[in-house]
mmCIF file of C-alpha atoms and ligand atoms in Angstrom:
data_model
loop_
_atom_site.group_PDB
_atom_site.id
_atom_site.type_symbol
_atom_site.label_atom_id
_atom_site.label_comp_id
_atom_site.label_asym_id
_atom_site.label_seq_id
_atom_site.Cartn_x
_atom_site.Cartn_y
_atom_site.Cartn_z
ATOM 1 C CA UNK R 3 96.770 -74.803 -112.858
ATOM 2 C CA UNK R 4 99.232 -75.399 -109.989
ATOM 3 C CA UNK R 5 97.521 -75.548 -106.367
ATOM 4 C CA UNK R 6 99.943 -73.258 -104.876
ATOM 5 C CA UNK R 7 100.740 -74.910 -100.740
ATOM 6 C CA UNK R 8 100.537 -71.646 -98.589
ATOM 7 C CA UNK R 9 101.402 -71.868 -94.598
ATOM 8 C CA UNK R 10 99.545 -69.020 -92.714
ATOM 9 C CA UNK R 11 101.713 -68.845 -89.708
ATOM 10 C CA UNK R 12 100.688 -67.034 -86.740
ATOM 11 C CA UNK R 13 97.079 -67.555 -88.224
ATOM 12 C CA UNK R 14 94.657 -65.605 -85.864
ATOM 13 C CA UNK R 15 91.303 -65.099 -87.128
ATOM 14 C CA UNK R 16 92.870 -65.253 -90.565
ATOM 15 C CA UNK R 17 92.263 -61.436 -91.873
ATOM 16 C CA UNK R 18 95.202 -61.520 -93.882
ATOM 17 C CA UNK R 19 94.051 -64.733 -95.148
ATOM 18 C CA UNK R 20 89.875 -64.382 -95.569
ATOM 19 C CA UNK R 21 90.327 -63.029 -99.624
ATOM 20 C CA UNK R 22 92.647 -65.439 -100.713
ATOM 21 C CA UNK R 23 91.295 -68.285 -103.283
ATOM 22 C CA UNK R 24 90.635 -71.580 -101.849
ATOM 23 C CA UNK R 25 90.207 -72.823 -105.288
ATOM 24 C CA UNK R 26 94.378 -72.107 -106.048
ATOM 25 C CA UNK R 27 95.523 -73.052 -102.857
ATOM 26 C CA UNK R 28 96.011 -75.512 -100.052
ATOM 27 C CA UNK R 29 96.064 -73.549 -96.884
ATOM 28 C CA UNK R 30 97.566 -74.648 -93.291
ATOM 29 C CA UNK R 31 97.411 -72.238 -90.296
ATOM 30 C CA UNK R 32 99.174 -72.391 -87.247
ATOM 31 C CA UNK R 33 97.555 -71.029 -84.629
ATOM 32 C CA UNK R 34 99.048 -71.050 -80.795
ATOM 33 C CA UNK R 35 95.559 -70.524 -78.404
ATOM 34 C CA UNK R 36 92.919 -73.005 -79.389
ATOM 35 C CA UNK R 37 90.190 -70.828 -78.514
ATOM 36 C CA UNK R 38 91.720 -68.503 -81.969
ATOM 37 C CA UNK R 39 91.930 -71.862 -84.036
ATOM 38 C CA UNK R 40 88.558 -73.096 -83.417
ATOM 39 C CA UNK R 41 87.227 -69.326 -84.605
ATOM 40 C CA UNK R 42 89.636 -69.596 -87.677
ATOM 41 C CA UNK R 43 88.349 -73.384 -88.458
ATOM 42 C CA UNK R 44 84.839 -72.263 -88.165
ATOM 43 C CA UNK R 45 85.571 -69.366 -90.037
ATOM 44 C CA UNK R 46 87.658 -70.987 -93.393
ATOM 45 C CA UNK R 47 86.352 -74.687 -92.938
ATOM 46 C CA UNK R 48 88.971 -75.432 -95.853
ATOM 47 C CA UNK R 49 91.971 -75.167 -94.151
ATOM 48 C CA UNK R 50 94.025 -77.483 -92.362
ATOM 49 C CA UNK R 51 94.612 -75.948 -88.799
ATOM 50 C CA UNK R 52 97.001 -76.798 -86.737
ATOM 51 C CA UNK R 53 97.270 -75.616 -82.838
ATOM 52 C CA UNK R 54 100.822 -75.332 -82.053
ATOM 53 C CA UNK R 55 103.991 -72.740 -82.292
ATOM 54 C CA UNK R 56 104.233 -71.245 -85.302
ATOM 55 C CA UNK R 57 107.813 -70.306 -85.067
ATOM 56 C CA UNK R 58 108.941 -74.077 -84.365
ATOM 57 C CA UNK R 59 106.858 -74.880 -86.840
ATOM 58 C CA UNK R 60 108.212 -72.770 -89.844
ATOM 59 C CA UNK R 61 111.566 -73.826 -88.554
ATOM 60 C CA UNK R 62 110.758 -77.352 -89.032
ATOM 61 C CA UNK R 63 108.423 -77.263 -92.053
ATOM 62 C CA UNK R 64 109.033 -74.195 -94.302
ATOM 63 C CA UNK R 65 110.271 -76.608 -97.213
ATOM 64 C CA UNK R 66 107.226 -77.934 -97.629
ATOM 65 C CA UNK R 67 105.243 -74.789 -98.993
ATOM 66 C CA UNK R 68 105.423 -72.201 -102.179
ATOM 67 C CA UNK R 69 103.999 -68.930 -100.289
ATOM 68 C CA UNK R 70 104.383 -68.321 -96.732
ATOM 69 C CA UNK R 71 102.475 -65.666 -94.417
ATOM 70 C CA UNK R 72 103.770 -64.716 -91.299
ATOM 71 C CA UNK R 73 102.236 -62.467 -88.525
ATOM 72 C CA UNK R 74 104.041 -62.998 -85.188
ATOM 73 C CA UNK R 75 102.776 -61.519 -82.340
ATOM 74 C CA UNK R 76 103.514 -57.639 -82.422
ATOM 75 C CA UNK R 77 102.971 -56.720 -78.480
ATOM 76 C CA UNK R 78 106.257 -56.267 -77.961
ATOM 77 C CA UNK R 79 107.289 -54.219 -80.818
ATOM 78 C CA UNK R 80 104.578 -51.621 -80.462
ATOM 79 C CA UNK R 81 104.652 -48.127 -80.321
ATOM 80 C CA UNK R 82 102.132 -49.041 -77.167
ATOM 81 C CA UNK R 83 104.761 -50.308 -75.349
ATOM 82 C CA UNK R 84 106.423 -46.799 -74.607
ATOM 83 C CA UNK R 85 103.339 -46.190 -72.359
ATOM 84 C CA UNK R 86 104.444 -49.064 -70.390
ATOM 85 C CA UNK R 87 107.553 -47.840 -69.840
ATOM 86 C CA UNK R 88 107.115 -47.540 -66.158
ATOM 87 C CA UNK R 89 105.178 -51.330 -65.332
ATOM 88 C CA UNK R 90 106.572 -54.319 -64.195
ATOM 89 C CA UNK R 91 105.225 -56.470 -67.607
ATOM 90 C CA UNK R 92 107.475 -54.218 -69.763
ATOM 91 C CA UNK R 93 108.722 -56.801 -72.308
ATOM 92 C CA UNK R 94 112.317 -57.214 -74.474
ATOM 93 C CA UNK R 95 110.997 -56.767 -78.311
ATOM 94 C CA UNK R 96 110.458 -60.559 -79.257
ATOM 95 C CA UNK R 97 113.229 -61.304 -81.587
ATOM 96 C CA UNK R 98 112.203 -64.299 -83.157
ATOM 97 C CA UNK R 99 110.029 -62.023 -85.616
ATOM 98 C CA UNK R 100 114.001 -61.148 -86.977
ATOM 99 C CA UNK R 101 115.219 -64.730 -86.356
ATOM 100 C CA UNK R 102 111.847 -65.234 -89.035
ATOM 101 C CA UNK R 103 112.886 -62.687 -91.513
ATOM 102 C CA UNK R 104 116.556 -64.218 -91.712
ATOM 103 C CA UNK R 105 115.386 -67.877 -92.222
ATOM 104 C CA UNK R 106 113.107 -66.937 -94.629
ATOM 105 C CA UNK R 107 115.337 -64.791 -96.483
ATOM 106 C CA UNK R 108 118.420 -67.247 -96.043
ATOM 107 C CA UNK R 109 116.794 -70.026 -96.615
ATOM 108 C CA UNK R 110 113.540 -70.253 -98.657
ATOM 109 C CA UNK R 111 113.411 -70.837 -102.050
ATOM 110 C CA UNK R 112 109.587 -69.720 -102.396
ATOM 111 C CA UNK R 113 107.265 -66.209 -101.764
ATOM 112 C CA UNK R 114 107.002 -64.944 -98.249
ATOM 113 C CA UNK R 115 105.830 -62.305 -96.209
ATOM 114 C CA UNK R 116 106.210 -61.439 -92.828
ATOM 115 C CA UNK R 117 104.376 -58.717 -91.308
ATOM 116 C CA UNK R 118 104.305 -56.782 -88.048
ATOM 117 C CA UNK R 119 103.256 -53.231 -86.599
ATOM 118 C CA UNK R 120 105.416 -50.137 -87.066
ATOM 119 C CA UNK R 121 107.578 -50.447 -84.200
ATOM 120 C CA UNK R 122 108.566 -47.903 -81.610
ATOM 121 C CA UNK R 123 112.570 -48.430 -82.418
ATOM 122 C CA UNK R 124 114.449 -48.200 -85.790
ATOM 123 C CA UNK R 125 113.683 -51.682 -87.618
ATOM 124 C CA UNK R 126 116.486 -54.053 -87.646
ATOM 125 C CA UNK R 127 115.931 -55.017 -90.613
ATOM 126 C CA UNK R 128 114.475 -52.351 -93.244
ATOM 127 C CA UNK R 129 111.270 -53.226 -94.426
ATOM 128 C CA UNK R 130 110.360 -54.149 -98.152
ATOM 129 C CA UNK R 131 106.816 -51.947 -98.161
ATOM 130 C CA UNK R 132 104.618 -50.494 -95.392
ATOM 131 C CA UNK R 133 101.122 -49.961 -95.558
ATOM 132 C CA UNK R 134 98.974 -48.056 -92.814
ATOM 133 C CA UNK R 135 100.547 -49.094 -89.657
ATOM 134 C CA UNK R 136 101.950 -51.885 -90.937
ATOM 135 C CA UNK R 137 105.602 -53.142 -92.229
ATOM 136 C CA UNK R 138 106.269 -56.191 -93.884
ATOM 137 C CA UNK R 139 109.375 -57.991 -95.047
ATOM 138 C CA UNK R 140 108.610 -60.200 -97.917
ATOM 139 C CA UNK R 141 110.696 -61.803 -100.745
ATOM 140 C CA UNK R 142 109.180 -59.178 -103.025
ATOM 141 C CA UNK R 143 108.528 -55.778 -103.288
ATOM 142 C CA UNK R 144 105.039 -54.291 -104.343
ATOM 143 C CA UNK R 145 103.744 -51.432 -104.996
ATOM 144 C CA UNK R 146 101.142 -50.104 -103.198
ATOM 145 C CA UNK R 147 98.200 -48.174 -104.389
ATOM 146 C CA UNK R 148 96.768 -45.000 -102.424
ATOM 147 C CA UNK R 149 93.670 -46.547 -102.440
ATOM 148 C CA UNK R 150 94.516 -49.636 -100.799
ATOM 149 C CA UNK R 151 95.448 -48.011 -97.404
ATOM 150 C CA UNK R 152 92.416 -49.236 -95.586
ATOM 151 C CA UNK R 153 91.814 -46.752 -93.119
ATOM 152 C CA UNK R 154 91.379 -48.176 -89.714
ATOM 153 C CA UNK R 155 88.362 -46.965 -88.305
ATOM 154 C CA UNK R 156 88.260 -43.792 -85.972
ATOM 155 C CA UNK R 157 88.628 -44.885 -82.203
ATOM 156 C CA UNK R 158 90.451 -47.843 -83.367
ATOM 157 C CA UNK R 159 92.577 -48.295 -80.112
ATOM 158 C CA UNK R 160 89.598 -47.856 -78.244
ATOM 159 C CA UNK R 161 88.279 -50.760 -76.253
ATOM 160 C CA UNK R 162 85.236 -53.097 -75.696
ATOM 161 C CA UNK R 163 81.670 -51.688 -76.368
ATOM 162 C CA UNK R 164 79.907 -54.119 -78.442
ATOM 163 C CA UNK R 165 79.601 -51.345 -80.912
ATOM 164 C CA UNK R 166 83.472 -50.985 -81.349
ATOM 165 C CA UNK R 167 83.813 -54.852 -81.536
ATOM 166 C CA UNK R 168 80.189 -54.504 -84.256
ATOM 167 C CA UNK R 169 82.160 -51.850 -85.692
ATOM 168 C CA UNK R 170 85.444 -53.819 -86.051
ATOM 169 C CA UNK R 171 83.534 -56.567 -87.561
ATOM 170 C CA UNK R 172 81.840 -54.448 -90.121
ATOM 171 C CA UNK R 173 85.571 -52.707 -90.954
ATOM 172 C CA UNK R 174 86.997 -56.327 -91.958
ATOM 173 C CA UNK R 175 83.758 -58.432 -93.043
ATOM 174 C CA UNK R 176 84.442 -61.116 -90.082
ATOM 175 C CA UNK R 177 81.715 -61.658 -87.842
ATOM 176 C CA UNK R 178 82.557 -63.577 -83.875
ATOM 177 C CA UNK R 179 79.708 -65.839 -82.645
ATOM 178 C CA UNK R 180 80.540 -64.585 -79.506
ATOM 179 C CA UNK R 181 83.827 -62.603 -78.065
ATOM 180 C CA UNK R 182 86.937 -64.414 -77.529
ATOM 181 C CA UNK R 183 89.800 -62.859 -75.434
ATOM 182 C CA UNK R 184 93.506 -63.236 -76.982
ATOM 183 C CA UNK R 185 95.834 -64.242 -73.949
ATOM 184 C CA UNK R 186 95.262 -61.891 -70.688
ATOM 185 C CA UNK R 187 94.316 -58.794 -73.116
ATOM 186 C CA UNK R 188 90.694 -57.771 -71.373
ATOM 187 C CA UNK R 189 89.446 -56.491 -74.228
ATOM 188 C CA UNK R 190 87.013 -58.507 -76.828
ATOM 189 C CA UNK R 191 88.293 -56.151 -79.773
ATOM 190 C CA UNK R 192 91.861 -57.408 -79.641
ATOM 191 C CA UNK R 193 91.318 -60.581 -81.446
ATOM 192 C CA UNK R 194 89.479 -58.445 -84.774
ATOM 193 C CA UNK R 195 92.378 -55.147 -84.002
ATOM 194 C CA UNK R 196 94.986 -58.211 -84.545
ATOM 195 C CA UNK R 197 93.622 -58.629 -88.009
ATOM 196 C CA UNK R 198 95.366 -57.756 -91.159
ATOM 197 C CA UNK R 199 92.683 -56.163 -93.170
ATOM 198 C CA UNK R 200 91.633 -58.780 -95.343
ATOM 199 C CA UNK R 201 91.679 -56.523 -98.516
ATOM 200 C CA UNK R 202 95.283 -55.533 -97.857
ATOM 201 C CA UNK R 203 96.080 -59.338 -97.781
ATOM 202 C CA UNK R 204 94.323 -60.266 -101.092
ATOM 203 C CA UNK R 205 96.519 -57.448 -102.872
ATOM 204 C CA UNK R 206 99.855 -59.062 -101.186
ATOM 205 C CA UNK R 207 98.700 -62.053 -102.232
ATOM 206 C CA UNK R 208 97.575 -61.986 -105.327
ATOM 207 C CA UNK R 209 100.743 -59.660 -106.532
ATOM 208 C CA UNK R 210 103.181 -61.940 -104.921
ATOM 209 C CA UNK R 211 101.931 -65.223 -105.694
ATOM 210 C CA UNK R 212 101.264 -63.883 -109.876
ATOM 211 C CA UNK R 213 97.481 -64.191 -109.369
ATOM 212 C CA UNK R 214 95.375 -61.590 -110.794
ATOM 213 C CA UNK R 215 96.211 -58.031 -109.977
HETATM 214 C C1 SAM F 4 98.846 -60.577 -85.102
HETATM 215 S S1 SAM F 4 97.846 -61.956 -84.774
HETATM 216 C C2 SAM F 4 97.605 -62.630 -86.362
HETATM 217 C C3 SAM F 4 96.697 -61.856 -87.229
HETATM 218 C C4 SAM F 4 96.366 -62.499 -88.563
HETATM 219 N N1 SAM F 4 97.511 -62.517 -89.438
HETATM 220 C C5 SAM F 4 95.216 -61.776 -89.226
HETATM 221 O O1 SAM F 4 95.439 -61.039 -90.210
HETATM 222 O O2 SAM F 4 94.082 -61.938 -88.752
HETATM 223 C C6 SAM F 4 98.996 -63.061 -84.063
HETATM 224 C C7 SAM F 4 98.401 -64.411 -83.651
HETATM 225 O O3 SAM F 4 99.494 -65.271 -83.307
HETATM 226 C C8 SAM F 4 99.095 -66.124 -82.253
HETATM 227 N N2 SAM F 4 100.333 -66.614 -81.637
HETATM 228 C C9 SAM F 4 101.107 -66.043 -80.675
HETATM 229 N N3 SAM F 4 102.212 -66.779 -80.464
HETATM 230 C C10 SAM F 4 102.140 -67.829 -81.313
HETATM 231 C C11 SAM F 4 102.985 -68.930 -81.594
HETATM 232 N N4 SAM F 4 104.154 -69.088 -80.943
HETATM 233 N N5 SAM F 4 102.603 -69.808 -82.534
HETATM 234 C C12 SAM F 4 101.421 -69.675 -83.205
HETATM 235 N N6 SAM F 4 100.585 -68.644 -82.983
HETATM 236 C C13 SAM F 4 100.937 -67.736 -82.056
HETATM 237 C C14 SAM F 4 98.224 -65.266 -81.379
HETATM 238 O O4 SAM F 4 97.334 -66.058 -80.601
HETATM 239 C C15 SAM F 4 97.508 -64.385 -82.423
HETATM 240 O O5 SAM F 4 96.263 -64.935 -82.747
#
């Protein structure tokens, strides 16, 4: 059986990423804020993390790998954002999650997805499937089963009791030691609302890379 060399880019707490067989695949996340990459380490001992930029990284490395993941930052893309309208931190929509999707589909010879939030302008480039709130660009198409849109749980935007974050944690199966804060957000739930829901990322997976379905 070939041990199929998958780069989880953008790695987080690894939702996407927590189903996927460790006994097919050599795993290496890339994870910006250490804080995130010593959660993800703890959390899938297996993998090879490295703390660093993602984006630079795929640039510089995505030769090396059969299946890449991608889950830039979606901040600036969100529907969210149009309550910000009037604040001085309004943001231009980060581009490089395009600048991803062309690379990959210019230049990669392997299986790839990229994934972001439903964003609150016309995509520049159409999706391949969405699921949930979710669109992804990917050098395949899939189907996707009713069943398989894992309903977020009710209040989902809602922020920081320990019940939501107990809540959260009970939603995806990942359980924090303690909270951890991603970048100025205030709220301990960001880190587990930034997850892709881990069984959405074991169908991907499994369908893309020709593992069981
Ligand atoms: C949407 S979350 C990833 C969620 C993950 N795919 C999951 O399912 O759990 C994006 C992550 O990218 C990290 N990040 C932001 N900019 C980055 C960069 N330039 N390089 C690597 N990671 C970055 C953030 O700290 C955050 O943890």
């Amino acid at each position: 059986m070939k041990i199929l060399n998958i780069a989880n880019l953008y790695a987080g707490i690894g939702g996407n990423a927590k189903e996927w067989d460790r006994s097919k695949c050599k795993i290496t996340a890339v994870e910006l804020d250490p804080k995130i990459a010593e959660v993800y380490k703890k959390l899938y001992p297996e993998d090879t993390v490295i703390v660093g930029d993602a984006h630079e990284y795929l640039r510089k490395h995505f030769r090396e790998f059969d299946f890449i993941w991608a889950s830039p930052p979606c901040q600036s893309h969100t529907r969210l954002q149009l309550c910000n309208q009037h604040k001085s931190s309004l943001k231009y929509p980060d581009m490089s999650l395009y600048q991803e999707i062309l690379w990959l589909q210019t230049f990669f010879r392997g299986k790839w997805v990229i994934e972001n939030v439903k964003p609150y302008y016309k995509p520049l480039i159409q999706p391949t499937f969405v699921i949930g709130r979710h669109y992804f660009w990917s050098s395949d198409f899939i189907m996707i089963p009713g069943l398989l849109k894992t309903k977020s749980p009710k209040g989902f935007t809602d922020n920081n009791s320990l019940k939501k974050i107990k809540e959260l944690e009970e939603w995806l199966g990942i359980y924090l030691e303690k909270p951890i804060y991603y970048g100025n957000n205030h709220s301990p739930c960001q880190v587990l609302r930034n997850c892709v829901h881990p069984e959405i990322g074991k169908y991907i997976f499994e369908k893309i890379t020709g593992g069981k379905s």
